[in-house]
PDB file of N, CA, C and O in Angstrom:
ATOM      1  N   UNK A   1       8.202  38.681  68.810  1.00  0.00           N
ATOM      2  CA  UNK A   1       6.876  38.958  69.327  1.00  0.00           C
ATOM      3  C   UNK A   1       6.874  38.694  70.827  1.00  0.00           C
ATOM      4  O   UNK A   1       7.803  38.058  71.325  1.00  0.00           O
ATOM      5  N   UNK A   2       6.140  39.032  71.368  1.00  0.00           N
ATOM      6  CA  UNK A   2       6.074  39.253  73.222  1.00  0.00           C
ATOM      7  C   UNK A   2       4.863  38.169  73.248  1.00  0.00           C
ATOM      8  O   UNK A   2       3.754  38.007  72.739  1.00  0.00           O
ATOM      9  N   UNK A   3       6.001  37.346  74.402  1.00  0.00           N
ATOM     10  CA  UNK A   3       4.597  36.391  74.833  1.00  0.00           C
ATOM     11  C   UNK A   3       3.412  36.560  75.146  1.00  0.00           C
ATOM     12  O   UNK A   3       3.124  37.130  76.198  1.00  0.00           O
ATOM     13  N   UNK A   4       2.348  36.029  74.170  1.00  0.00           N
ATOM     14  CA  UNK A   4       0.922  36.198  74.958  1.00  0.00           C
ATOM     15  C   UNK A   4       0.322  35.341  76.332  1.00  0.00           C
ATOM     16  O   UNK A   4      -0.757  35.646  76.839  1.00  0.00           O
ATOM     17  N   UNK A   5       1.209  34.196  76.865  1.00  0.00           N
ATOM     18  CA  UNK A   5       1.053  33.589  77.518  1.00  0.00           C
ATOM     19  C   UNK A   5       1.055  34.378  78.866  1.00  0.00           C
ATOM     20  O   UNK A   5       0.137  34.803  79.567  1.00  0.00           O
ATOM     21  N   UNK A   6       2.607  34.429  78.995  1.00  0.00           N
ATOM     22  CA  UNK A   6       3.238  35.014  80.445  1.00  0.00           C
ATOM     23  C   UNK A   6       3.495  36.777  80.138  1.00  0.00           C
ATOM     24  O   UNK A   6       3.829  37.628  80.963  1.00  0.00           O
ATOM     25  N   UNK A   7       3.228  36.942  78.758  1.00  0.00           N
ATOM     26  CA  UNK A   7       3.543  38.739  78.597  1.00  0.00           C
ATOM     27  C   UNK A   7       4.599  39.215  79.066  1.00  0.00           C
ATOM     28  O   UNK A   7       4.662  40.443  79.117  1.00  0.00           O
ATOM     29  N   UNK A   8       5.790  38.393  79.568  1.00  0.00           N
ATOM     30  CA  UNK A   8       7.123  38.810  80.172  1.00  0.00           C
ATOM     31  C   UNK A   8       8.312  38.770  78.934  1.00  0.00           C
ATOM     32  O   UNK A   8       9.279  39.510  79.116  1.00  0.00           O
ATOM     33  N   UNK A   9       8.292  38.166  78.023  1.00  0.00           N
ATOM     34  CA  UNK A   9       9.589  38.081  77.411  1.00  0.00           C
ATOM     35  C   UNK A   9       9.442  38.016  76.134  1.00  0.00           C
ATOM     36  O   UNK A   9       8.341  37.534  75.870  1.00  0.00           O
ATOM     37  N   UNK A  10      10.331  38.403  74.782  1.00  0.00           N
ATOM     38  CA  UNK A  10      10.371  38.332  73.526  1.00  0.00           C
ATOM     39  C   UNK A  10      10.143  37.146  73.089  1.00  0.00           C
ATOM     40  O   UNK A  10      10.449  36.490  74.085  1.00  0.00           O
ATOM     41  N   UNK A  11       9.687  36.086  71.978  1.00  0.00           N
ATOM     42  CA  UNK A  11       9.816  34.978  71.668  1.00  0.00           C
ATOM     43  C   UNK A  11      11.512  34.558  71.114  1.00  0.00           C
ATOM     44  O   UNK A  11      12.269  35.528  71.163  1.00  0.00           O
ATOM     45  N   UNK A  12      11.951  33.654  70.766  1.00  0.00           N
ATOM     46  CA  UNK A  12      12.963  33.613  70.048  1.00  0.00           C
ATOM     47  C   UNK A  12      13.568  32.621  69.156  1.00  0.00           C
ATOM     48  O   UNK A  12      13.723  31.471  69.567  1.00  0.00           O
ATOM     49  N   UNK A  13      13.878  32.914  68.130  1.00  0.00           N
ATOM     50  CA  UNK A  13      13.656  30.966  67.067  1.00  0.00           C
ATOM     51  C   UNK A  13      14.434  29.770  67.850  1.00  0.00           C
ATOM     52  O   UNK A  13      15.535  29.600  68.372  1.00  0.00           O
ATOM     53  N   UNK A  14      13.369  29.123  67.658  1.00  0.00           N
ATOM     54  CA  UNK A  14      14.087  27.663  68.334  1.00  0.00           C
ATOM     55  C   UNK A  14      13.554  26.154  67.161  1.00  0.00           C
ATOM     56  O   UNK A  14      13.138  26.104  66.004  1.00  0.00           O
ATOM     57  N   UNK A  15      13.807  25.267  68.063  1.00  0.00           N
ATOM     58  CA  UNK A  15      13.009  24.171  67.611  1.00  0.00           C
ATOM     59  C   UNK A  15      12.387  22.726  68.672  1.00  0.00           C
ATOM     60  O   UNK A  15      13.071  22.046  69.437  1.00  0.00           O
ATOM     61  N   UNK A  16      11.338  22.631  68.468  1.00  0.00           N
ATOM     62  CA  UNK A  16      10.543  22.016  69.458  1.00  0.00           C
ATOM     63  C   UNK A  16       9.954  20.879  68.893  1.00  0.00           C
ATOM     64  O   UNK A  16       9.761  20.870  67.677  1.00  0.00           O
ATOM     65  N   UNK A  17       9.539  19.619  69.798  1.00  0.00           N
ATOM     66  CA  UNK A  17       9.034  18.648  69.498  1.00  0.00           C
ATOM     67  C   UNK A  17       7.732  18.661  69.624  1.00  0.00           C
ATOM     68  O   UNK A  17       7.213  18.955  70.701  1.00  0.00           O
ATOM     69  N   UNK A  18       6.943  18.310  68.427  1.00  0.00           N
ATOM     70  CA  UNK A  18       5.550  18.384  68.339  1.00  0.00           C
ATOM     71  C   UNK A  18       4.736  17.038  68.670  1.00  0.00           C
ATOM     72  O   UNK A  18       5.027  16.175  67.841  1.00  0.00           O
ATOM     73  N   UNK A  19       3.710  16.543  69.723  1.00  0.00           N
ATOM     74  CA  UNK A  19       3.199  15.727  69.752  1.00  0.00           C
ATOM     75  C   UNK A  19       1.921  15.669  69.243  1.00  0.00           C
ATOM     76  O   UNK A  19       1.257  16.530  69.822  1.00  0.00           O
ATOM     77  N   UNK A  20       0.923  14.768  68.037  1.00  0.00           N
ATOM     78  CA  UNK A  20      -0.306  14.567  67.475  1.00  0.00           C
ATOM     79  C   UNK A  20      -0.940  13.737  67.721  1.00  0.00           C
ATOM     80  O   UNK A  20      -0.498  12.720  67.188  1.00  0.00           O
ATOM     81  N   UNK A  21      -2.164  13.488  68.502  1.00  0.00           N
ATOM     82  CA  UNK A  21      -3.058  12.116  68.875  1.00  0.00           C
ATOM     83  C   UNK A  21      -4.067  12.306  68.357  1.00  0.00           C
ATOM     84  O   UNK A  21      -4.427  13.475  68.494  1.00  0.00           O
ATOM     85  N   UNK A  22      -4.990  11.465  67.586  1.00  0.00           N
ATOM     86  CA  UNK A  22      -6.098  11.424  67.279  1.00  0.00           C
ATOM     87  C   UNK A  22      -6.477   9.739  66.622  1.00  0.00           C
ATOM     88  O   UNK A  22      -5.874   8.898  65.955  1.00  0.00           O
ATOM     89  N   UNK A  23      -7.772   9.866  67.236  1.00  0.00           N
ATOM     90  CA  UNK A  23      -7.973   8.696  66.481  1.00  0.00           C
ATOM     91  C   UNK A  23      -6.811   7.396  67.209  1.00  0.00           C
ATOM     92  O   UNK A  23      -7.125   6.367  66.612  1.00  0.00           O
ATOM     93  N   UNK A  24      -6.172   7.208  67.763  1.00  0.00           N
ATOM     94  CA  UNK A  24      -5.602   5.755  67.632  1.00  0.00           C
ATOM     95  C   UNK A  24      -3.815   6.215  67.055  1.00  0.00           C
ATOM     96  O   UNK A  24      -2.817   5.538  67.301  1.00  0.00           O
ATOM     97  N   UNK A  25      -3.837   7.225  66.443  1.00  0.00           N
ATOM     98  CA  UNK A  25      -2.968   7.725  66.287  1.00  0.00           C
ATOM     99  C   UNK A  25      -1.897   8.896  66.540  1.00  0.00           C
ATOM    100  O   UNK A  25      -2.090  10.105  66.409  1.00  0.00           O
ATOM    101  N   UNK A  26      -0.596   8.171  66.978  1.00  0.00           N
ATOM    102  CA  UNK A  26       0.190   9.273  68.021  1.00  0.00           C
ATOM    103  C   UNK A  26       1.409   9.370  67.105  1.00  0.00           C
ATOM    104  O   UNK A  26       2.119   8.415  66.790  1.00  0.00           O
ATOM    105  N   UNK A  27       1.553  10.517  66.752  1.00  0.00           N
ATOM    106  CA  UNK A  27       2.875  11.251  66.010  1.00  0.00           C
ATOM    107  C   UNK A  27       3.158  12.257  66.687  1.00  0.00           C
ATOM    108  O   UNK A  27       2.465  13.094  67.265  1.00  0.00           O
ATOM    109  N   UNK A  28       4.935  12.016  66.491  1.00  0.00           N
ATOM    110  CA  UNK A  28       5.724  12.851  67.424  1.00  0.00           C
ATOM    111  C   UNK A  28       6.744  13.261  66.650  1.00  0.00           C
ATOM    112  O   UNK A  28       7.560  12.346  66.535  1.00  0.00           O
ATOM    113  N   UNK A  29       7.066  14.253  66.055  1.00  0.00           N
ATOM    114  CA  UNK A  29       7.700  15.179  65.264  1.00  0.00           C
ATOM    115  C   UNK A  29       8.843  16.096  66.085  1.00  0.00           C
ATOM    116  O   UNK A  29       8.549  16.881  66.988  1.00  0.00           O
ATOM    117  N   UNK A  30       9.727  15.933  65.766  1.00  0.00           N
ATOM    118  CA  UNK A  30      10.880  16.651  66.143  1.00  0.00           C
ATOM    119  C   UNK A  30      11.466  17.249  65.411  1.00  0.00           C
ATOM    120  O   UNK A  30      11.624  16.981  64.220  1.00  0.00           O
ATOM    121  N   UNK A  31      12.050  18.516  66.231  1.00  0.00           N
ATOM    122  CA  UNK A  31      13.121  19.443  65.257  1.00  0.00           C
ATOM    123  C   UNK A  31      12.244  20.322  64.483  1.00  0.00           C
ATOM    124  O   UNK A  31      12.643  20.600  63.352  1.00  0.00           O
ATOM    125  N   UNK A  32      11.123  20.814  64.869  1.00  0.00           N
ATOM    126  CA  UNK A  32      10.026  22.005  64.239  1.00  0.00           C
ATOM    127  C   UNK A  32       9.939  22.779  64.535  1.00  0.00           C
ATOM    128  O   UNK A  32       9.411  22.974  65.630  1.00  0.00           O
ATOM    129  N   UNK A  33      10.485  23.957  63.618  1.00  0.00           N
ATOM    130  CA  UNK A  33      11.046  25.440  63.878  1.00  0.00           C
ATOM    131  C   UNK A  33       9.823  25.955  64.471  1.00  0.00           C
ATOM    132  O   UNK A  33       8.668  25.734  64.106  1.00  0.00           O
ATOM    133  N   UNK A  34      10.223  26.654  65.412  1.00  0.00           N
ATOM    134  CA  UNK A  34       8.972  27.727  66.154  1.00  0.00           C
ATOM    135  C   UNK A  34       9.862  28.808  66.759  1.00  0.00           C
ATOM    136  O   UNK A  34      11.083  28.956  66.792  1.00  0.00           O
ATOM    137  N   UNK A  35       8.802  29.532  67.238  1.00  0.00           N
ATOM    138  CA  UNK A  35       9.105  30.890  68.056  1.00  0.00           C
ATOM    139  C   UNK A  35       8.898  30.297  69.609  1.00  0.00           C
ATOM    140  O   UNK A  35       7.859  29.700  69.893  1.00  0.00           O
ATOM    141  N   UNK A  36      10.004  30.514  70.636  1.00  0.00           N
ATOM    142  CA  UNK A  36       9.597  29.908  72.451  1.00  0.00           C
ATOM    143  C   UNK A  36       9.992  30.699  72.940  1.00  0.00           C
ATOM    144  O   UNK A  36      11.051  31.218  72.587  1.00  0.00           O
ATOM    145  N   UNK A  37       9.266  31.112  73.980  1.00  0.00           N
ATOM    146  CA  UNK A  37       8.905  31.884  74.811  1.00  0.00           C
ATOM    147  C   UNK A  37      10.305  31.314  75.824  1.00  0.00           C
ATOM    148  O   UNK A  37      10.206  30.183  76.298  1.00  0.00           O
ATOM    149  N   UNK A  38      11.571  32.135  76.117  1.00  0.00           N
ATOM    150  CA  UNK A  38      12.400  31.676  77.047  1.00  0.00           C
ATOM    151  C   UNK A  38      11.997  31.955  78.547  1.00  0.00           C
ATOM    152  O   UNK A  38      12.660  31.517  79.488  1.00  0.00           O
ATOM    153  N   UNK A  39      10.865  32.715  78.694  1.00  0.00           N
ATOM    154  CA  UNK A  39      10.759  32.698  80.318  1.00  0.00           C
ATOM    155  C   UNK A  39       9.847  31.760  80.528  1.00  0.00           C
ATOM    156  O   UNK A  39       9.973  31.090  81.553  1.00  0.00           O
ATOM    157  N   UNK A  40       8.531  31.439  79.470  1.00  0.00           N
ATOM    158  CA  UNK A  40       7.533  30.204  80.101  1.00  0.00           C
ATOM    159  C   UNK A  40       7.653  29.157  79.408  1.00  0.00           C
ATOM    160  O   UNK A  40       7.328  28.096  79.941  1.00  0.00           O
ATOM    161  N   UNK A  41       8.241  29.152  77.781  1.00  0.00           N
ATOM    162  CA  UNK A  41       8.579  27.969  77.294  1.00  0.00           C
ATOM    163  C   UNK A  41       7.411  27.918  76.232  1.00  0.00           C
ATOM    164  O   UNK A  41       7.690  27.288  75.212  1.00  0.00           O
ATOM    165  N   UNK A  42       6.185  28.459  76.295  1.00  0.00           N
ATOM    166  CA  UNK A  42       5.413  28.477  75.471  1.00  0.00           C
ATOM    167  C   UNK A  42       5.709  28.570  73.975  1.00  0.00           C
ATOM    168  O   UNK A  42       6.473  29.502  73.723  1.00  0.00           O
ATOM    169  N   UNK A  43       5.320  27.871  72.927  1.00  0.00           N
ATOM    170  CA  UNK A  43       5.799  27.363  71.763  1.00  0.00           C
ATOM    171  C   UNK A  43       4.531  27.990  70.270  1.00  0.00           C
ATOM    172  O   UNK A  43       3.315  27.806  70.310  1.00  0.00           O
ATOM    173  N   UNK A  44       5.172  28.598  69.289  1.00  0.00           N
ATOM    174  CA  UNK A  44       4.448  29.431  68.680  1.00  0.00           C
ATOM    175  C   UNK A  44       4.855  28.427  67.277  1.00  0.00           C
ATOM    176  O   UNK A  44       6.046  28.121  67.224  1.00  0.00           O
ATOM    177  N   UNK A  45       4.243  28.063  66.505  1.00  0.00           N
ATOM    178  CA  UNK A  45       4.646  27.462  65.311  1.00  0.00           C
ATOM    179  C   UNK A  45       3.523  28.447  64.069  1.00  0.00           C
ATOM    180  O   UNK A  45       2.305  28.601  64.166  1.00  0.00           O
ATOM    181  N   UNK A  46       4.369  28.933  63.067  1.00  0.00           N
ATOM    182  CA  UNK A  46       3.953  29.594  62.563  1.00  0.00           C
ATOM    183  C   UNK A  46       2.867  28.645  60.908  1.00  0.00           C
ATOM    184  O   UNK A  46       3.033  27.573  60.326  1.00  0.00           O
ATOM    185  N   UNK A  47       1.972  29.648  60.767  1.00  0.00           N
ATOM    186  CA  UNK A  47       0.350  29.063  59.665  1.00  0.00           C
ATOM    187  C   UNK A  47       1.282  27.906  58.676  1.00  0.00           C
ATOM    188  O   UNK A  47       0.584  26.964  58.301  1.00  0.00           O
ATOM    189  N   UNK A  48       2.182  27.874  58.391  1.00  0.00           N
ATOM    190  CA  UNK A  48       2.792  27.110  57.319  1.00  0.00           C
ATOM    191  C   UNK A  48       2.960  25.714  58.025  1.00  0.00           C
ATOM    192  O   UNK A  48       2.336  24.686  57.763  1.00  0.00           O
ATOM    193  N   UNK A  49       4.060  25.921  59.098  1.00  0.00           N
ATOM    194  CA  UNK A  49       4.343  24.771  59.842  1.00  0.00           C
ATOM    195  C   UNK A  49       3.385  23.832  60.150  1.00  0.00           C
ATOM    196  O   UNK A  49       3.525  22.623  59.966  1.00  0.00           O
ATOM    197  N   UNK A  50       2.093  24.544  60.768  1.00  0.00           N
ATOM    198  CA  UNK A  50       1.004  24.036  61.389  1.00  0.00           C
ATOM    199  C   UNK A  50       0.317  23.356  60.200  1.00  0.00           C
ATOM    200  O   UNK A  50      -0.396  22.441  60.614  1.00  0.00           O
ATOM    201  N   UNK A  51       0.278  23.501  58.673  1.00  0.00           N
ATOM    202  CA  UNK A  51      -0.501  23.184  57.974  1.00  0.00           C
ATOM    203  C   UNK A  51       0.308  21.821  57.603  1.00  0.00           C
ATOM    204  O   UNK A  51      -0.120  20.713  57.283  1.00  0.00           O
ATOM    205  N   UNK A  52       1.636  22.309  57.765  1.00  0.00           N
ATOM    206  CA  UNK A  52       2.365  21.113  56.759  1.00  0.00           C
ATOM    207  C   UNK A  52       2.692  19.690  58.209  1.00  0.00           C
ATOM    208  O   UNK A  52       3.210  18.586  58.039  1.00  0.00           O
ATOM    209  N   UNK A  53       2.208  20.239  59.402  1.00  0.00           N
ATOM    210  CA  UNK A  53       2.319  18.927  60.259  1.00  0.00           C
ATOM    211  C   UNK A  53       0.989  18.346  60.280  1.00  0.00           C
ATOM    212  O   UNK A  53       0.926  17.124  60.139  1.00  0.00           O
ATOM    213  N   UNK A  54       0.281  18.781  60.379  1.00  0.00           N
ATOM    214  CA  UNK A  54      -1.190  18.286  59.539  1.00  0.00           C
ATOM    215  C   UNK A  54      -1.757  17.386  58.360  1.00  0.00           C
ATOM    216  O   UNK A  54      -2.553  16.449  58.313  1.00  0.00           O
ATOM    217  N   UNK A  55      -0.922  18.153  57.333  1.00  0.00           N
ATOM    218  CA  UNK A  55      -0.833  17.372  56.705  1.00  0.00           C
ATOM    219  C   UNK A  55      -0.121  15.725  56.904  1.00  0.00           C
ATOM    220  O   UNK A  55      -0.628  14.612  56.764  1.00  0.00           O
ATOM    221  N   UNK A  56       0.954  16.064  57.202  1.00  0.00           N
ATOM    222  CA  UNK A  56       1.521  15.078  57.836  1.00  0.00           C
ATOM    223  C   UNK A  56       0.720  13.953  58.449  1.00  0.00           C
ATOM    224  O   UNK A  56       0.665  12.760  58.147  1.00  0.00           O
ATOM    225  N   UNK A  57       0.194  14.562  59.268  1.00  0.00           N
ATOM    226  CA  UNK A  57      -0.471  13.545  60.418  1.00  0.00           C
ATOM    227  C   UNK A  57      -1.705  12.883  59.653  1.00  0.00           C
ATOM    228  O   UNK A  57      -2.072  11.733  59.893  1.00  0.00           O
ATOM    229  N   UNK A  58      -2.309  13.708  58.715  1.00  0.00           N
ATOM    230  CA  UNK A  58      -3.454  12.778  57.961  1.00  0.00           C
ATOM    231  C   UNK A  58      -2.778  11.902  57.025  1.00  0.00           C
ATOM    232  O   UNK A  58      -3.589  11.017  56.756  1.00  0.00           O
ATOM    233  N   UNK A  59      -1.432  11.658  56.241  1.00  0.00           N
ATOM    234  CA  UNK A  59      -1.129  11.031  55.300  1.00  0.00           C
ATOM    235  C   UNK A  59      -0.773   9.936  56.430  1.00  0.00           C
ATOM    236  O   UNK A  59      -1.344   8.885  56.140  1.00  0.00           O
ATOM    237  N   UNK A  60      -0.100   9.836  57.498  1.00  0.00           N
ATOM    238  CA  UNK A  60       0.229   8.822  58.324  1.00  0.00           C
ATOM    239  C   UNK A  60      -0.883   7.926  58.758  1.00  0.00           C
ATOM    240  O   UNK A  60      -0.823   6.698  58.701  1.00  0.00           O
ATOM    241  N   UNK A  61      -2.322   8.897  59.376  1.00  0.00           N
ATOM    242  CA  UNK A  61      -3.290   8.017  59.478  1.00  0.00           C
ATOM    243  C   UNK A  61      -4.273   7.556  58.032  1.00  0.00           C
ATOM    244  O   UNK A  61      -5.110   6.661  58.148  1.00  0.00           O
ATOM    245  N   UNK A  62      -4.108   8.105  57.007  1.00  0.00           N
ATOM    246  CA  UNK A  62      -4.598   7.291  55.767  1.00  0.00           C
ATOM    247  C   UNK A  62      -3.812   6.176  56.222  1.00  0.00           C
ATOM    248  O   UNK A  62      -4.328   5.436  57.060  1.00  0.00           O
ATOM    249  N   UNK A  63      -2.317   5.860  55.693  1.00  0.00           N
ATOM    250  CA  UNK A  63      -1.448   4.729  55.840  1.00  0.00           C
ATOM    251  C   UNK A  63      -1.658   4.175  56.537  1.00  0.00           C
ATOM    252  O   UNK A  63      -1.362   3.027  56.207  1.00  0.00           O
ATOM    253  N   UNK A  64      -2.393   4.241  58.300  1.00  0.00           N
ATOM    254  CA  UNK A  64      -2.539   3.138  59.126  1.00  0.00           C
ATOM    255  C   UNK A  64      -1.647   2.918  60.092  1.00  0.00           C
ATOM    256  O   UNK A  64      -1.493   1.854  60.691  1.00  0.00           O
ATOM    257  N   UNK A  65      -0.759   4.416  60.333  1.00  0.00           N
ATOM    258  CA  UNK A  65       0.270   4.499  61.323  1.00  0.00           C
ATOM    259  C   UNK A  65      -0.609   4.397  62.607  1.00  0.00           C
ATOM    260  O   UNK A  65      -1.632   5.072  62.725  1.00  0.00           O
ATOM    261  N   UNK A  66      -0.174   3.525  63.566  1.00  0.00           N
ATOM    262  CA  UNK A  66      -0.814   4.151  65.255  1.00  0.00           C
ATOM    263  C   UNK A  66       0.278   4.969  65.765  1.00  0.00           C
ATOM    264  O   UNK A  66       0.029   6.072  66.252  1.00  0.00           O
ATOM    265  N   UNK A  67       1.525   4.498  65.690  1.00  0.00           N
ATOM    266  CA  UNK A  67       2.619   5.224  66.418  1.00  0.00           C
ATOM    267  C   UNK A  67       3.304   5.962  65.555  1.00  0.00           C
ATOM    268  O   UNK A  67       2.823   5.827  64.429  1.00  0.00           O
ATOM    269  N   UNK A  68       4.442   6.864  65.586  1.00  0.00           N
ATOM    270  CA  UNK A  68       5.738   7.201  64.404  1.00  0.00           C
ATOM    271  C   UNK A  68       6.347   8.598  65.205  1.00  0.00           C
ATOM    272  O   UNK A  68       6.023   9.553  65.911  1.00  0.00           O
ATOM    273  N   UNK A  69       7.140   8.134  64.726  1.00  0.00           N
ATOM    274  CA  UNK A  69       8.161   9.324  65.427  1.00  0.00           C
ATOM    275  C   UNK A  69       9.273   9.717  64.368  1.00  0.00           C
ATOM    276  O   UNK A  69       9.949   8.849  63.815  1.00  0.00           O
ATOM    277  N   UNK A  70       9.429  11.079  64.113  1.00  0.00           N
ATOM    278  CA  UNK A  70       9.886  11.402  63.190  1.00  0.00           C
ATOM    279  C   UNK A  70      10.778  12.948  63.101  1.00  0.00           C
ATOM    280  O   UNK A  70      10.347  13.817  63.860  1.00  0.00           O
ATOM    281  N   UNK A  71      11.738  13.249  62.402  1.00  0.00           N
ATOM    282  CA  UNK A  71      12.185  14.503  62.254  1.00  0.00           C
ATOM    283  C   UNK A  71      11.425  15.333  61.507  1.00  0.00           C
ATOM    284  O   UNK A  71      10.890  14.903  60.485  1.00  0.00           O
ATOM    285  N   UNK A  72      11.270  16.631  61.908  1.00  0.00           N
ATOM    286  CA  UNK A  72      10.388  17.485  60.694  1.00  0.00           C
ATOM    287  C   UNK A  72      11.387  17.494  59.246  1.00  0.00           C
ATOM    288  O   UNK A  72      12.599  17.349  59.084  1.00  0.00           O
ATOM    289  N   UNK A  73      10.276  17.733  58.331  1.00  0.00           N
ATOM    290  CA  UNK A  73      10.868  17.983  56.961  1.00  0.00           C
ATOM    291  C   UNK A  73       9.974  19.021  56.533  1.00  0.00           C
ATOM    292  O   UNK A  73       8.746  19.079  56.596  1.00  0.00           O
ATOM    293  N   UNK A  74      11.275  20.262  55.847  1.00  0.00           N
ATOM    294  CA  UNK A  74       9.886  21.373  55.546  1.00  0.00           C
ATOM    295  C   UNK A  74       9.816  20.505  54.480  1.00  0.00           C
ATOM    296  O   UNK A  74      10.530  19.536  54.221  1.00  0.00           O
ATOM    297  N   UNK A  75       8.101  21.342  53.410  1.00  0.00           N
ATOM    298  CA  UNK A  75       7.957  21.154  52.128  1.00  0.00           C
ATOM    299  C   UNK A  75       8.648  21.496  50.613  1.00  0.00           C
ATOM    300  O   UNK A  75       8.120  21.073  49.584  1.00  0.00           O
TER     301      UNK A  75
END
């Protein structure tokens, strides 16, 4: 897909580190497949990914995580 950011370049699979703050709580996820933009870097994570780091991030703040840093795991 062609960047919507910079509109200059194809996307292309990579993997990128995701940062989550809310609340008191900061999760940082690494190694999460996306689509990046090689001319601006812009980072596309596709409806699945996005749901399942979400998820993520609410089971951590049920538990009472403030910090965590972690590798992605698909489902």
């Amino acid at each position: 897909m062609k960047c919507v950011i910079c509109k200059q370049a194809e996307t292309v699979p990579g993997h990128v580190t995701v940062t989550l703050e809310r609340d008191g709580l900061t999760l940082v996820i690494k190694g999460v497949p996306a689509l990046v933009c090689p001319n601006c870097g812009e980072e596309y994570l596709s409806e699945e990914t996005s749901i399942r780091l979400l998820q993520t991030a609410e089971e951590s703040a049920r538990n009472g995580v403030h910090v965590d840093v972690r590798d992605y795991v698909a489902a």
